[in-house]
XYZ file of C-alpha atoms in Angstrom:
767
model
C 54.528 -47.024 -59.827
C 55.683 -49.514 -62.491
C 55.574 -53.185 -61.557
C 58.063 -55.510 -63.306
C 56.236 -58.732 -62.772
C 58.502 -61.576 -61.561
C 56.342 -63.867 -59.505
C 53.486 -64.159 -57.092
C 54.110 -63.088 -53.496
C 51.923 -63.938 -50.581
C 51.683 -61.526 -47.610
C 50.055 -62.568 -44.328
C 49.258 -60.009 -41.624
C 48.236 -60.981 -38.095
C 46.976 -58.687 -35.443
C 44.055 -56.216 -35.135
C 43.418 -56.161 -38.837
C 39.793 -57.263 -39.304
C 36.710 -55.114 -38.883
C 38.671 -51.810 -39.257
C 38.681 -51.339 -43.017
C 41.950 -53.194 -43.666
C 40.952 -54.944 -46.856
C 39.554 -51.667 -48.403
C 42.821 -50.024 -47.475
C 44.967 -52.677 -49.109
C 42.776 -52.556 -52.218
C 43.233 -48.732 -52.555
C 46.862 -48.949 -51.868
C 47.342 -51.864 -54.600
C 45.550 -49.675 -57.028
C 48.030 -46.724 -56.192
C 50.867 -49.022 -56.733
C 49.278 -50.467 -59.891
C 49.457 -54.065 -58.555
C 47.450 -56.977 -59.494
C 46.354 -59.605 -57.032
C 43.920 -60.200 -54.177
C 43.209 -59.501 -50.584
C 40.969 -61.512 -48.189
C 40.217 -62.096 -44.593
C 41.167 -65.426 -42.940
C 40.851 -66.692 -39.460
C 44.490 -65.953 -38.938
C 44.458 -62.460 -40.249
C 44.542 -60.615 -43.738
C 45.968 -62.533 -46.665
C 47.366 -60.676 -49.691
C 48.606 -62.033 -53.074
C 50.420 -59.743 -55.586
C 52.238 -60.006 -58.797
C 55.583 -58.344 -58.286
C 59.294 -58.566 -58.138
C 60.910 -59.046 -54.705
C 61.792 -55.405 -54.223
C 58.419 -54.086 -54.921
C 56.872 -56.852 -52.831
C 59.040 -55.868 -49.834
C 58.449 -52.144 -50.429
C 54.608 -52.850 -50.574
C 54.748 -54.611 -47.256
C 56.893 -51.901 -45.738
C 54.267 -49.288 -46.783
C 51.495 -51.305 -45.197
C 53.522 -51.777 -41.981
C 54.555 -48.047 -41.806
C 51.182 -46.525 -42.502
C 48.423 -49.036 -41.572
C 44.732 -48.019 -41.210
C 43.792 -46.124 -38.091
C 42.894 -48.403 -35.098
C 44.638 -51.360 -36.657
C 47.723 -52.969 -35.142
C 49.943 -55.402 -36.999
C 51.419 -57.938 -34.600
C 53.252 -60.183 -37.112
C 53.802 -60.386 -40.798
C 55.084 -62.853 -43.347
C 56.255 -62.388 -46.972
C 56.599 -65.616 -49.032
C 57.181 -66.478 -52.794
C 54.487 -68.606 -54.204
C 53.882 -70.433 -57.444
C 53.078 -67.992 -60.347
C 49.499 -67.003 -60.586
C 48.296 -64.687 -63.291
C 46.035 -61.966 -61.934
C 44.235 -59.559 -64.314
C 43.472 -56.958 -61.685
C 43.395 -56.343 -57.880
C 40.215 -57.326 -56.046
C 38.851 -58.201 -52.582
C 37.979 -61.833 -52.718
C 35.890 -64.155 -50.553
C 37.269 -64.868 -46.995
C 39.281 -68.124 -46.664
C 38.784 -70.779 -44.125
C 41.579 -72.740 -42.746
C 41.887 -76.088 -41.058
C 43.531 -74.792 -38.014
C 41.887 -72.597 -35.399
C 41.667 -68.991 -35.673
C 44.523 -66.826 -34.249
C 43.967 -63.111 -35.186
C 43.053 -60.501 -32.839
C 39.422 -59.523 -32.298
C 38.474 -55.948 -32.893
C 36.470 -54.298 -29.972
C 33.302 -52.455 -30.640
C 33.996 -48.853 -31.866
C 32.124 -45.692 -30.924
C 30.413 -43.825 -33.732
C 32.760 -41.882 -35.809
C 32.540 -38.062 -36.555
C 31.563 -38.753 -40.209
C 28.652 -40.909 -39.269
C 27.644 -38.499 -36.528
C 27.382 -35.681 -39.132
C 25.275 -37.790 -41.410
C 23.061 -38.731 -38.500
C 22.353 -35.007 -37.972
C 21.920 -34.052 -41.668
C 18.255 -33.846 -42.769
C 19.418 -34.216 -46.384
C 21.192 -37.498 -45.734
C 19.318 -40.818 -46.294
C 20.655 -41.985 -42.935
C 19.247 -38.988 -41.067
C 18.368 -40.126 -37.535
C 18.964 -43.643 -38.422
C 19.739 -45.452 -35.146
C 22.141 -48.106 -36.680
C 24.292 -45.989 -38.904
C 27.929 -47.424 -39.090
C 30.842 -47.494 -41.549
C 34.182 -49.202 -41.917
C 35.643 -46.908 -39.107
C 32.815 -47.501 -36.377
C 30.182 -49.600 -35.041
C 29.643 -52.913 -33.211
C 32.438 -55.512 -33.887
C 33.061 -57.874 -30.913
C 29.468 -57.812 -29.661
C 28.187 -59.163 -32.968
C 30.845 -61.559 -34.216
C 29.822 -65.289 -34.284
C 32.898 -66.673 -35.826
C 36.003 -65.552 -37.828
C 36.902 -64.246 -40.332
C 35.090 -61.023 -39.639
C 32.425 -60.947 -42.467
C 28.742 -60.037 -42.385
C 27.792 -63.824 -42.789
C 29.699 -64.465 -39.617
C 27.919 -61.870 -37.582
C 24.463 -61.088 -36.428
C 24.200 -58.627 -39.331
C 23.757 -61.757 -41.488
C 19.951 -61.416 -40.846
C 19.901 -58.065 -42.817
C 20.226 -58.270 -46.507
C 21.608 -55.095 -48.059
C 19.249 -53.046 -50.255
C 20.493 -51.852 -53.702
C 21.807 -48.577 -52.452
C 23.659 -50.041 -49.553
C 25.103 -52.779 -51.792
C 26.205 -50.175 -54.299
C 28.110 -48.303 -51.328
C 29.676 -51.814 -50.270
C 30.843 -52.338 -53.862
C 32.242 -48.785 -54.484
C 35.982 -48.219 -53.771
C 35.460 -44.530 -53.422
C 32.821 -44.820 -50.847
C 33.599 -44.765 -47.040
C 31.413 -47.821 -46.645
C 33.428 -49.854 -49.195
C 33.275 -53.383 -47.902
C 31.731 -52.400 -44.608
C 30.267 -55.538 -43.080
C 27.724 -53.713 -40.829
C 26.393 -51.415 -43.658
C 22.669 -50.840 -43.575
C 20.048 -48.133 -43.801
C 16.360 -47.530 -42.856
C 15.237 -49.698 -45.699
C 17.302 -52.783 -45.011
C 18.780 -52.636 -41.449
C 17.679 -53.338 -38.012
C 14.475 -51.938 -36.609
C 13.382 -50.449 -33.254
C 10.497 -52.056 -31.248
C 8.812 -50.337 -28.291
C 7.276 -52.115 -25.262
C 5.403 -50.938 -22.224
C 5.698 -52.665 -18.865
C 2.414 -53.600 -17.467
C 2.239 -55.212 -14.109
C 4.371 -58.423 -14.507
C 4.837 -58.523 -18.237
C 5.763 -56.233 -21.318
C 3.362 -55.516 -24.166
C 4.495 -54.288 -27.527
C 3.199 -50.848 -28.430
C 2.408 -51.254 -32.237
C 4.173 -48.169 -33.749
C 5.312 -48.904 -37.162
C 6.943 -45.591 -37.747
C 10.517 -45.665 -36.465
C 10.587 -41.867 -35.928
C 7.348 -42.040 -33.855
C 9.085 -44.518 -31.601
C 11.945 -42.128 -31.040
C 9.387 -39.435 -30.253
C 7.747 -41.716 -27.745
C 11.091 -42.254 -26.071
C 11.576 -38.502 -25.582
C 8.133 -38.105 -24.205
C 8.550 -40.930 -21.787
C 11.738 -39.441 -20.481
C 10.213 -36.087 -20.253
C 7.372 -37.450 -18.097
C 9.961 -38.970 -15.601
C 9.760 -42.539 -16.914
C 12.492 -45.133 -16.688
C 13.405 -46.686 -19.977
C 15.357 -49.889 -20.830
C 17.275 -49.335 -24.042
C 19.043 -51.988 -26.011
C 22.671 -50.734 -26.583
C 25.736 -52.148 -28.046
C 26.655 -54.783 -25.457
C 23.470 -55.086 -23.499
C 20.468 -53.003 -22.150
C 20.851 -49.715 -20.372
C 18.441 -48.117 -17.999
C 17.813 -44.427 -18.701
C 16.101 -41.715 -16.840
C 16.177 -37.885 -16.337
C 19.104 -37.225 -14.195
C 17.559 -34.015 -12.761
C 14.200 -35.748 -11.784
C 14.553 -36.689 -8.067
C 11.691 -39.084 -8.207
C 12.726 -40.852 -11.304
C 16.114 -41.358 -9.825
C 14.796 -42.473 -6.430
C 12.561 -44.899 -8.260
C 15.271 -46.339 -10.212
C 17.375 -46.914 -7.053
C 14.450 -48.715 -5.405
C 13.702 -50.904 -8.319
C 17.382 -51.768 -9.097
C 18.185 -52.350 -5.345
C 21.054 -49.808 -5.542
C 20.708 -47.516 -2.518
C 23.735 -45.210 -2.984
C 26.245 -46.502 -5.462
C 26.707 -43.637 -8.015
C 25.053 -43.857 -11.499
C 26.789 -42.915 -14.744
C 25.421 -39.949 -16.626
C 24.941 -39.558 -20.317
C 25.476 -36.124 -21.710
C 24.323 -35.147 -25.203
C 27.527 -33.214 -26.038
C 30.922 -32.221 -24.722
C 29.720 -28.558 -24.365
C 26.969 -29.483 -21.983
C 29.439 -31.607 -20.006
C 31.928 -28.762 -19.776
C 29.198 -26.637 -18.244
C 28.775 -29.071 -15.423
C 32.276 -30.481 -14.858
C 35.964 -29.509 -14.835
C 36.646 -32.013 -17.655
C 40.286 -32.038 -18.635
C 41.786 -32.270 -22.069
C 42.890 -35.839 -21.377
C 39.388 -36.678 -20.005
C 37.796 -35.021 -23.027
C 40.011 -36.965 -25.501
C 39.002 -40.236 -24.072
C 35.397 -39.508 -23.803
C 35.329 -38.763 -27.675
C 37.614 -41.711 -28.521
C 36.784 -44.927 -30.319
C 36.500 -46.628 -26.809
C 34.134 -43.894 -25.456
C 34.230 -45.059 -21.955
C 32.517 -43.743 -18.783
C 35.158 -41.268 -17.288
C 35.133 -40.075 -13.775
C 35.342 -36.197 -13.793
C 35.286 -33.600 -11.175
C 31.942 -31.925 -10.851
C 31.205 -28.207 -10.667
C 28.873 -26.835 -8.039
C 26.615 -25.709 -10.793
C 26.035 -29.304 -11.768
C 23.705 -29.676 -8.747
C 21.093 -27.857 -10.678
C 21.067 -30.278 -13.616
C 22.037 -33.507 -11.659
C 20.012 -34.640 -8.766
C 22.064 -35.165 -5.581
C 20.876 -38.828 -5.298
C 22.719 -39.606 -8.646
C 26.195 -39.546 -6.899
C 25.434 -38.784 -3.312
C 28.122 -37.032 -1.434
C 30.705 -37.416 -4.179
C 32.944 -34.917 -5.856
C 33.123 -36.723 -9.120
C 30.654 -37.841 -11.615
C 30.855 -40.812 -14.076
C 29.970 -39.449 -17.360
C 29.912 -40.605 -20.882
C 28.967 -39.171 -24.422
C 26.750 -41.079 -26.879
C 28.869 -43.816 -28.457
C 26.119 -45.299 -30.678
C 23.814 -43.481 -32.976
C 20.717 -44.539 -30.981
C 22.021 -42.953 -27.802
C 23.121 -39.906 -29.783
C 19.501 -39.495 -31.015
C 18.051 -40.025 -27.587
C 20.465 -37.733 -25.862
C 20.206 -35.064 -28.532
C 16.371 -35.125 -28.324
C 16.237 -34.938 -24.630
C 18.961 -32.236 -24.593
C 19.697 -32.776 -20.820
C 21.887 -35.259 -18.849
C 20.427 -38.753 -18.475
C 21.238 -41.388 -15.914
C 22.660 -44.281 -17.937
C 23.229 -47.408 -15.862
C 23.445 -51.203 -16.654
C 20.194 -52.958 -17.283
C 20.057 -55.388 -14.310
C 19.368 -55.740 -10.767
C 22.396 -54.613 -8.764
C 25.222 -57.138 -8.549
C 23.816 -59.167 -11.348
C 25.281 -59.119 -14.970
C 24.018 -56.790 -17.694
C 21.025 -58.217 -19.519
C 21.675 -58.565 -23.233
C 19.162 -61.156 -24.567
C 15.761 -59.726 -25.827
C 13.586 -62.471 -24.241
C 15.263 -61.999 -20.843
C 15.014 -58.198 -21.082
C 11.291 -58.313 -21.775
C 10.750 -60.625 -18.782
C 13.136 -59.293 -16.188
C 13.418 -55.587 -16.782
C 9.577 -55.213 -16.501
C 9.915 -54.690 -12.782
C 12.549 -51.858 -13.324
C 11.647 -49.970 -16.550
C 8.434 -48.457 -17.560
C 9.229 -48.818 -21.128
C 11.610 -51.074 -23.095
C 13.197 -50.026 -26.366
C 14.707 -53.017 -28.183
C 15.852 -53.984 -31.737
C 16.196 -56.989 -33.902
C 20.039 -56.997 -34.197
C 21.259 -59.884 -31.872
C 23.872 -59.067 -29.263
C 26.249 -62.111 -29.454
C 28.331 -61.379 -26.386
C 27.476 -59.005 -23.445
C 29.556 -56.088 -22.299
C 29.210 -53.385 -19.894
C 30.478 -49.854 -20.495
C 34.252 -49.501 -19.758
C 35.174 -47.129 -16.911
C 38.287 -45.064 -16.444
C 39.581 -42.317 -14.203
C 42.642 -39.934 -14.271
C 44.814 -38.828 -11.292
C 44.328 -35.106 -10.511
C 48.014 -34.179 -10.391
C 49.722 -36.412 -13.148
C 46.744 -37.333 -15.108
C 47.609 -41.005 -14.886
C 44.961 -43.108 -16.495
C 43.464 -45.941 -14.353
C 41.006 -48.379 -15.806
C 38.312 -49.367 -13.328
C 36.352 -51.601 -15.684
C 37.694 -53.074 -18.938
C 34.771 -54.042 -21.331
C 33.181 -52.314 -24.154
C 35.508 -50.726 -26.623
C 38.555 -52.327 -25.083
C 38.021 -56.126 -24.814
C 39.161 -58.524 -25.912
C 42.084 -56.573 -27.463
C 45.328 -56.400 -25.539
C 48.479 -54.611 -26.938
C 51.122 -56.092 -24.719
C 54.394 -57.557 -25.931
C 53.440 -60.895 -27.768
C 56.825 -62.444 -27.356
C 57.227 -66.143 -28.323
C 56.010 -68.167 -25.271
C 58.290 -71.071 -24.050
C 54.910 -72.909 -24.040
C 53.162 -71.779 -27.210
C 49.961 -73.908 -26.597
C 46.345 -73.631 -25.701
C 45.641 -72.421 -22.255
C 42.679 -70.896 -20.326
C 43.229 -68.883 -17.277
C 40.003 -68.691 -15.212
C 40.852 -65.627 -13.227
C 39.454 -64.685 -9.835
C 35.962 -64.319 -8.411
C 34.977 -60.647 -8.020
C 35.570 -58.392 -11.139
C 36.010 -61.770 -13.088
C 37.672 -62.183 -16.380
C 39.176 -65.108 -18.255
C 42.103 -65.211 -20.516
C 42.812 -67.539 -23.399
C 46.255 -68.251 -24.816
C 46.086 -69.539 -28.470
C 49.590 -70.232 -29.678
C 51.396 -66.925 -28.865
C 48.299 -64.908 -28.796
C 46.455 -63.892 -25.589
C 42.827 -62.732 -25.403
C 41.478 -61.258 -22.169
C 37.668 -61.200 -21.828
C 35.543 -58.404 -20.843
C 34.560 -57.698 -17.235
C 31.812 -60.029 -16.014
C 31.380 -59.205 -12.328
C 31.082 -61.141 -9.085
C 31.058 -64.978 -9.802
C 29.134 -65.612 -6.494
C 26.063 -64.590 -8.433
C 24.569 -67.389 -10.581
C 23.601 -65.257 -13.454
C 27.143 -63.921 -13.584
C 28.322 -67.505 -13.601
C 26.064 -68.160 -16.709
C 27.353 -65.014 -18.487
C 30.930 -66.092 -17.771
C 30.257 -69.565 -19.265
C 28.535 -67.916 -22.299
C 31.580 -65.650 -23.026
C 34.055 -68.464 -22.532
C 32.176 -70.794 -24.829
C 31.841 -67.905 -27.426
C 35.574 -67.276 -27.611
C 36.626 -70.903 -27.520
C 34.217 -71.487 -30.295
C 35.555 -68.604 -32.298
C 39.132 -69.987 -32.001
C 38.163 -73.554 -32.601
C 39.469 -74.616 -29.218
C 37.748 -77.940 -28.441
C 38.799 -81.526 -28.126
C 36.829 -82.283 -31.338
C 38.608 -79.551 -33.494
C 41.819 -78.622 -32.005
C 43.117 -81.314 -29.457
C 43.365 -80.976 -25.868
C 44.309 -77.873 -23.817
C 47.832 -78.112 -22.486
C 46.967 -76.321 -19.340
C 44.190 -74.718 -17.338
C 45.020 -72.213 -14.725
C 42.965 -70.999 -11.782
C 43.149 -69.173 -8.364
C 44.290 -71.198 -5.312
C 41.064 -70.285 -3.517
C 39.129 -73.665 -3.448
C 35.743 -72.050 -3.142
C 35.822 -69.718 -6.149
C 33.447 -70.581 -8.937
C 36.272 -69.980 -11.493
C 38.370 -72.615 -9.594
C 35.539 -75.044 -9.816
C 34.869 -74.274 -13.413
C 38.556 -74.960 -14.157
C 38.139 -78.287 -12.494
C 35.092 -78.958 -14.651
C 36.970 -77.953 -17.894
C 39.891 -80.312 -16.850
C 37.541 -83.217 -16.763
C 35.965 -82.264 -20.055
C 39.313 -81.462 -21.899
C 41.382 -84.065 -20.202
C 43.788 -81.314 -19.173
C 45.828 -80.374 -15.905
C 44.768 -77.603 -13.591
C 47.585 -75.455 -12.212
C 46.699 -73.130 -9.170
C 48.308 -69.771 -9.172
C 48.411 -67.719 -5.910
C 46.226 -64.531 -6.294
C 48.841 -61.857 -5.572
C 51.598 -63.533 -7.496
C 49.203 -63.367 -10.459
C 48.601 -59.661 -9.863
C 52.515 -59.087 -9.788
C 52.894 -61.253 -12.927
C 50.193 -59.118 -14.723
C 51.909 -55.810 -14.062
C 55.210 -57.292 -15.105
C 53.807 -58.669 -18.393
C 52.080 -55.421 -19.169
C 55.366 -53.425 -18.647
C 57.508 -56.031 -20.385
C 59.479 -56.737 -17.254
C 59.069 -60.453 -17.140
C 62.749 -61.170 -17.853
C 63.797 -58.623 -15.248
C 61.386 -59.643 -12.578
C 63.989 -60.447 -9.924
C 64.981 -56.756 -9.933
C 61.441 -55.538 -9.382
C 59.758 -54.965 -6.125
C 56.040 -55.904 -6.428
C 53.779 -53.783 -4.375
C 50.537 -55.753 -4.442
C 47.862 -54.348 -2.306
C 44.247 -55.255 -2.311
C 41.242 -56.310 -0.186
C 41.629 -60.230 -0.162
C 43.309 -63.068 -1.731
C 43.982 -66.744 -0.612
C 47.485 -67.098 0.597
C 49.891 -70.048 0.403
C 49.800 -70.201 4.250
C 46.009 -70.281 4.443
C 45.766 -66.677 5.558
C 43.987 -63.903 3.610
C 46.796 -61.808 1.858
C 46.368 -58.310 0.721
C 49.462 -56.131 1.837
C 52.283 -57.909 -0.182
C 55.733 -57.118 -1.291
C 57.474 -59.539 -3.610
C 61.147 -59.315 -4.203
C 63.747 -61.866 -5.385
C 61.801 -64.815 -4.185
C 61.081 -63.116 -0.925
C 57.495 -62.277 0.364
C 57.228 -59.390 2.899
C 53.788 -58.155 4.074
C 51.802 -55.768 6.196
C 51.602 -57.361 9.663
C 48.726 -59.713 10.184
C 45.452 -58.802 12.041
C 42.261 -60.572 12.407
C 40.020 -61.404 9.604
C 36.560 -61.199 11.045
C 33.272 -62.599 10.085
C 34.241 -63.655 6.430
C 32.944 -61.349 3.608
C 31.037 -59.332 6.200
C 34.201 -57.589 7.069
C 34.583 -56.031 3.528
C 31.057 -54.625 3.952
C 31.446 -53.274 7.389
C 34.503 -50.930 7.919
C 33.902 -50.860 11.668
C 34.945 -54.627 11.795
C 38.292 -53.648 10.156
C 38.634 -50.721 12.697
C 38.041 -53.200 15.584
C 40.498 -55.801 14.095
C 43.310 -53.370 13.413
C 43.004 -51.637 16.874
C 42.949 -54.952 18.587
C 46.101 -56.138 16.758
C 48.209 -53.064 16.993
C 47.103 -50.578 19.685
C 48.799 -50.549 22.931
C 46.006 -48.431 24.342
C 42.599 -49.571 25.662
C 40.024 -49.673 22.839
C 38.450 -46.300 22.547
C 34.808 -45.719 23.654
C 33.893 -44.239 20.177
C 34.804 -47.614 18.574
C 32.592 -49.505 21.072
C 29.807 -47.182 20.302
C 29.848 -48.434 16.689
C 28.343 -51.699 17.883
C 25.376 -52.958 19.919
C 26.194 -54.496 23.345
C 25.391 -57.893 22.042
C 27.669 -57.462 18.897
C 30.516 -56.016 21.062
C 30.298 -58.904 23.603
C 30.352 -61.499 20.780
C 33.230 -59.914 18.755
C 35.529 -59.787 21.908
C 35.087 -63.486 22.128
C 35.773 -63.855 18.302
C 38.915 -61.854 18.580
C 40.110 -63.862 21.498
C 39.852 -67.169 19.551
C 40.222 -66.249 15.933
C 42.923 -67.989 14.022
C 42.236 -66.549 10.436
C 44.432 -63.496 9.860
C 44.761 -61.020 7.069
C 47.512 -58.588 5.728
C 44.988 -56.589 3.616
C 45.813 -52.929 2.960
C 42.372 -52.682 1.532
C 41.014 -53.500 5.025
C 43.344 -51.061 6.562
C 41.866 -48.279 4.375
C 38.365 -49.403 5.525
C 39.423 -49.200 9.111
C 40.751 -45.726 8.820
C 37.570 -44.663 7.103
C 35.544 -45.989 10.025
C 37.798 -44.473 12.695
C 37.599 -41.095 11.131
C 33.807 -41.370 11.033
C 33.238 -41.616 7.288
C 31.399 -44.815 7.251
C 30.860 -47.924 9.316
C 28.727 -49.884 6.791
C 28.898 -49.702 3.011
C 26.422 -50.262 0.353
C 28.814 -50.824 -2.502
C 32.336 -52.299 -2.872
C 35.148 -49.826 -2.316
C 32.825 -47.097 -0.803
C 34.948 -46.648 2.499
C 38.225 -46.277 0.583
C 36.622 -43.829 -2.017
C 35.375 -41.635 0.751
C 38.715 -41.612 2.521
C 40.408 -40.817 -0.788
C 37.921 -37.932 -1.400
C 38.664 -36.439 1.985
C 42.437 -36.665 1.434
C 42.143 -35.231 -2.135
C 40.198 -32.252 -0.884
C 43.034 -31.583 1.473
C 45.713 -31.818 -1.174
C 43.805 -29.726 -3.651
C 43.584 -26.914 -0.921
C 47.120 -27.271 0.544
C 49.367 -28.675 -2.097
C 50.970 -32.140 -2.252
C 53.853 -31.505 0.318
C 53.154 -33.192 3.603
C 55.293 -32.627 6.616
C 54.790 -35.848 8.555
C 53.787 -39.534 8.333
C 52.408 -42.005 10.798
C 54.833 -44.780 10.801
C 57.964 -46.450 9.503
C 56.616 -49.557 11.218
C 53.025 -50.581 10.855
C 52.569 -51.240 14.595
C 52.834 -47.529 15.254
C 50.095 -46.375 12.912
C 47.008 -46.967 14.893
C 47.968 -45.164 18.150
C 49.247 -42.236 16.336
C 46.104 -42.065 14.269
C 43.889 -42.290 17.262
C 45.945 -39.589 18.973
C 45.175 -37.279 15.972
C 41.425 -38.030 16.369
C 41.547 -37.317 19.995
C 43.313 -34.048 19.167
C 40.274 -33.332 16.876
C 42.448 -33.021 13.774
C 40.492 -32.468 10.525
C 39.324 -35.593 8.784
C 40.821 -34.460 5.636
C 44.171 -33.838 7.305
C 44.218 -37.350 8.940
C 43.145 -38.807 5.555
C 45.898 -37.089 3.739
C 48.455 -38.070 6.388
C 47.366 -41.704 6.092
C 47.736 -41.808 2.247
C 51.095 -40.064 2.490
C 52.171 -42.607 5.175
C 51.431 -45.695 3.087
C 53.541 -44.253 0.344
C 56.481 -43.798 2.840
C 55.772 -47.393 4.208
C 56.336 -48.675 0.696
C 59.368 -46.478 0.153
C 60.882 -47.739 3.437
C 60.426 -51.288 2.418
C 62.019 -50.626 -1.031
C 65.130 -49.020 0.587
C 65.438 -51.823 3.185
C 65.493 -54.351 0.246
C 67.666 -52.317 -2.117
C 65.032 -52.251 -4.850
C 65.220 -49.621 -7.621
C 62.202 -50.684 -9.553
C 58.628 -50.840 -8.155
C 55.628 -52.290 -9.852
C 52.023 -51.773 -8.533
C 48.978 -53.901 -8.715
C 45.809 -54.798 -6.874
C 42.538 -52.962 -6.235
C 43.975 -50.490 -3.773
C 45.665 -48.864 -6.745
C 42.394 -47.809 -8.275
C 42.990 -44.904 -5.986
C 44.204 -42.091 -8.141
C 45.421 -40.065 -5.221
C 47.604 -42.890 -4.042
C 48.983 -43.243 -7.513
C 49.782 -39.439 -7.691
C 51.557 -39.518 -4.311
C 53.669 -42.565 -5.385
C 54.725 -40.541 -8.626
C 55.206 -37.293 -6.763
C 57.304 -38.679 -3.990
C 59.166 -41.669 -5.461
C 59.535 -41.095 -9.225
C 62.937 -39.371 -8.661
C 64.169 -42.288 -6.587
C 62.788 -45.346 -8.287
C 61.417 -46.548 -11.548
C 57.689 -46.951 -11.164
C 55.461 -49.224 -13.252
C 51.632 -49.287 -13.109
C 48.906 -50.897 -15.200
C 47.919 -48.953 -18.318
C 45.839 -51.430 -20.413
C 44.463 -53.465 -17.598
C 42.681 -52.533 -14.456
C 44.880 -52.882 -11.296
C 41.880 -54.769 -9.695
C 41.003 -58.443 -10.026
C 40.310 -58.209 -13.740
C 44.127 -58.684 -14.398
C 44.285 -61.833 -12.448
C 43.530 -64.140 -15.605
C 46.300 -62.514 -17.652
C 48.613 -62.599 -14.498
C 47.938 -66.401 -14.261
C 49.056 -67.067 -17.859
C 51.981 -64.667 -17.438
C 53.178 -66.351 -14.222
C 53.134 -69.791 -15.733
C 54.719 -68.683 -18.867
C 57.554 -66.543 -17.951
C 57.574 -65.087 -14.407
C 59.075 -66.403 -11.311
C 58.181 -64.481 -8.303
């Protein structure tokens, strides 16, 4: 294409444009167009200068916007005419620094691409079995970035100078690793180190040969040993998924009695042998995110997966190797491996080498580490799909997803610096920097001290990247937190307020949930016409009660009728308490003997006194699910969060799978009628699956009845209850023809979305 030179034009691109091969793409495109100029990274995105006339400059920009590199996303662009600069050719130049803070999006870590996978398995390739193979299309990004712009010198890869061969690839425009910031090989890249746990300390096993270390890994797994392996965002614990003793030992050491473990399969073919993996699930398992996906297991899987891996469950949390190291380990072992976060249960994933060598000694028999630093920790992301409509639900948003968020980035009426500190359980924070928003990875329960420190670490990391501090960028305009006065996130917001001389605004928990789902579905401007169906386990209400069964519509709040909130957090761990509270509140009949039998005489006497004098009430639908799980005999005490609701959902799903999704009756139009009808079905010895199915269908009808009463035509759903895929299917199946339904797609419905919701609420939404 001929270029009639007129002047110099500058193009600025903001968005997900760093760490995904954007500069090499622009370089190749400029060569194709016969343009002269430069391309570089900067803290605010990609900067391009070209010699061109106005038409060619506009056409060139349109080509970039219309056909950007895979995985990139351009959020904004700007074309300006500059003073004439005479360029002799087109080149990638050194990244630019700017006085103002960074404002581009951060690229998540990317699972190993197919080209690198093939090279990894090719004996004739110089990167054969190299555990850190990457290219411009894959590898660690967010987990290694120290500051922007995204360049090797600003990441933990700065510790590894490229050898001549790697440097030649880096400089070669025809090579897939042209300008790849993570480029390395066996000669110049990170190296593995092998440690054995002995009593209370770890001792390095001096194996200089990297291949010999990988052989030692396979041998240890074959012998039933537990390994801690440094991954992309932290350490994973691995063991043979078929070895009963290994799994039992891991549970004992990790203090995790029954919560299911994730399973690493070597390839999709072996996974298909054990599970009914759908096309949609397969696609996501092999995507650049490569999350853990919950898939339905086949009966034959019980031969290759020990029952204690996912006791009593119809689904397995599975993943495929997303990093070259995991690919080598899984391929060598050739069978499924348990792959769970490297930590004691309820603590954050361990990502620092020193801490791993000190604290994982009591769990792992051997520790496989490397000398590439992890800058920020991340667990594996977890998703599931509904059985009928294949609706994706994110259960944990972390590696491969965070901190990217592709929601409408409309100009905020308050385009300033804000931090939203989120909730307590399933904690995240969200930073607004101008008009851009960045939501952190999942951190876990902030009641745990180590989780608090991990939360602080990640928050400091992101605020440093964006230059957000009093010394560099002025004060924050606003800090946002939950209303609960005892949350660590609330206290941390107050701490930041003192440090940054900023105001803290408290946002009610469920209003933040509603704001989050509105923002994600671009409904903020239409919020008054949307009924928010916000159901979860707990949230501090404006009336001092524990909310959790909320409807928001046109400045109104309706809710599930209050019942007693018993014994604080203990109620969430003992569904029998929810059963007692619900029956005591709503049943017109004497409490049944089978309920009393769930308690000792001492407990029963004490609880009768508590119920008579208790003033703290809850509207929680989450606790209602717990109550039904207890009343139907599924569980009275749980060992992990959500266990009771999961078991109830499983029973109902089995019924619908066998009988179809039409259900002839429901329990109630009014909540007060629910319990006595349900108890009557129990006394009639109705099947547990039938009762569970009827209950699920009934809460859908309850929401429908509320929507009809209010005259709402649009329903938006948020809160932890909507992690239930069956409930989602039933809403779609029964209400989609009558209402417009909106769910979360990029965020989890659980408390991970609270931080974004706090920002969305204060910026645009009135609920």
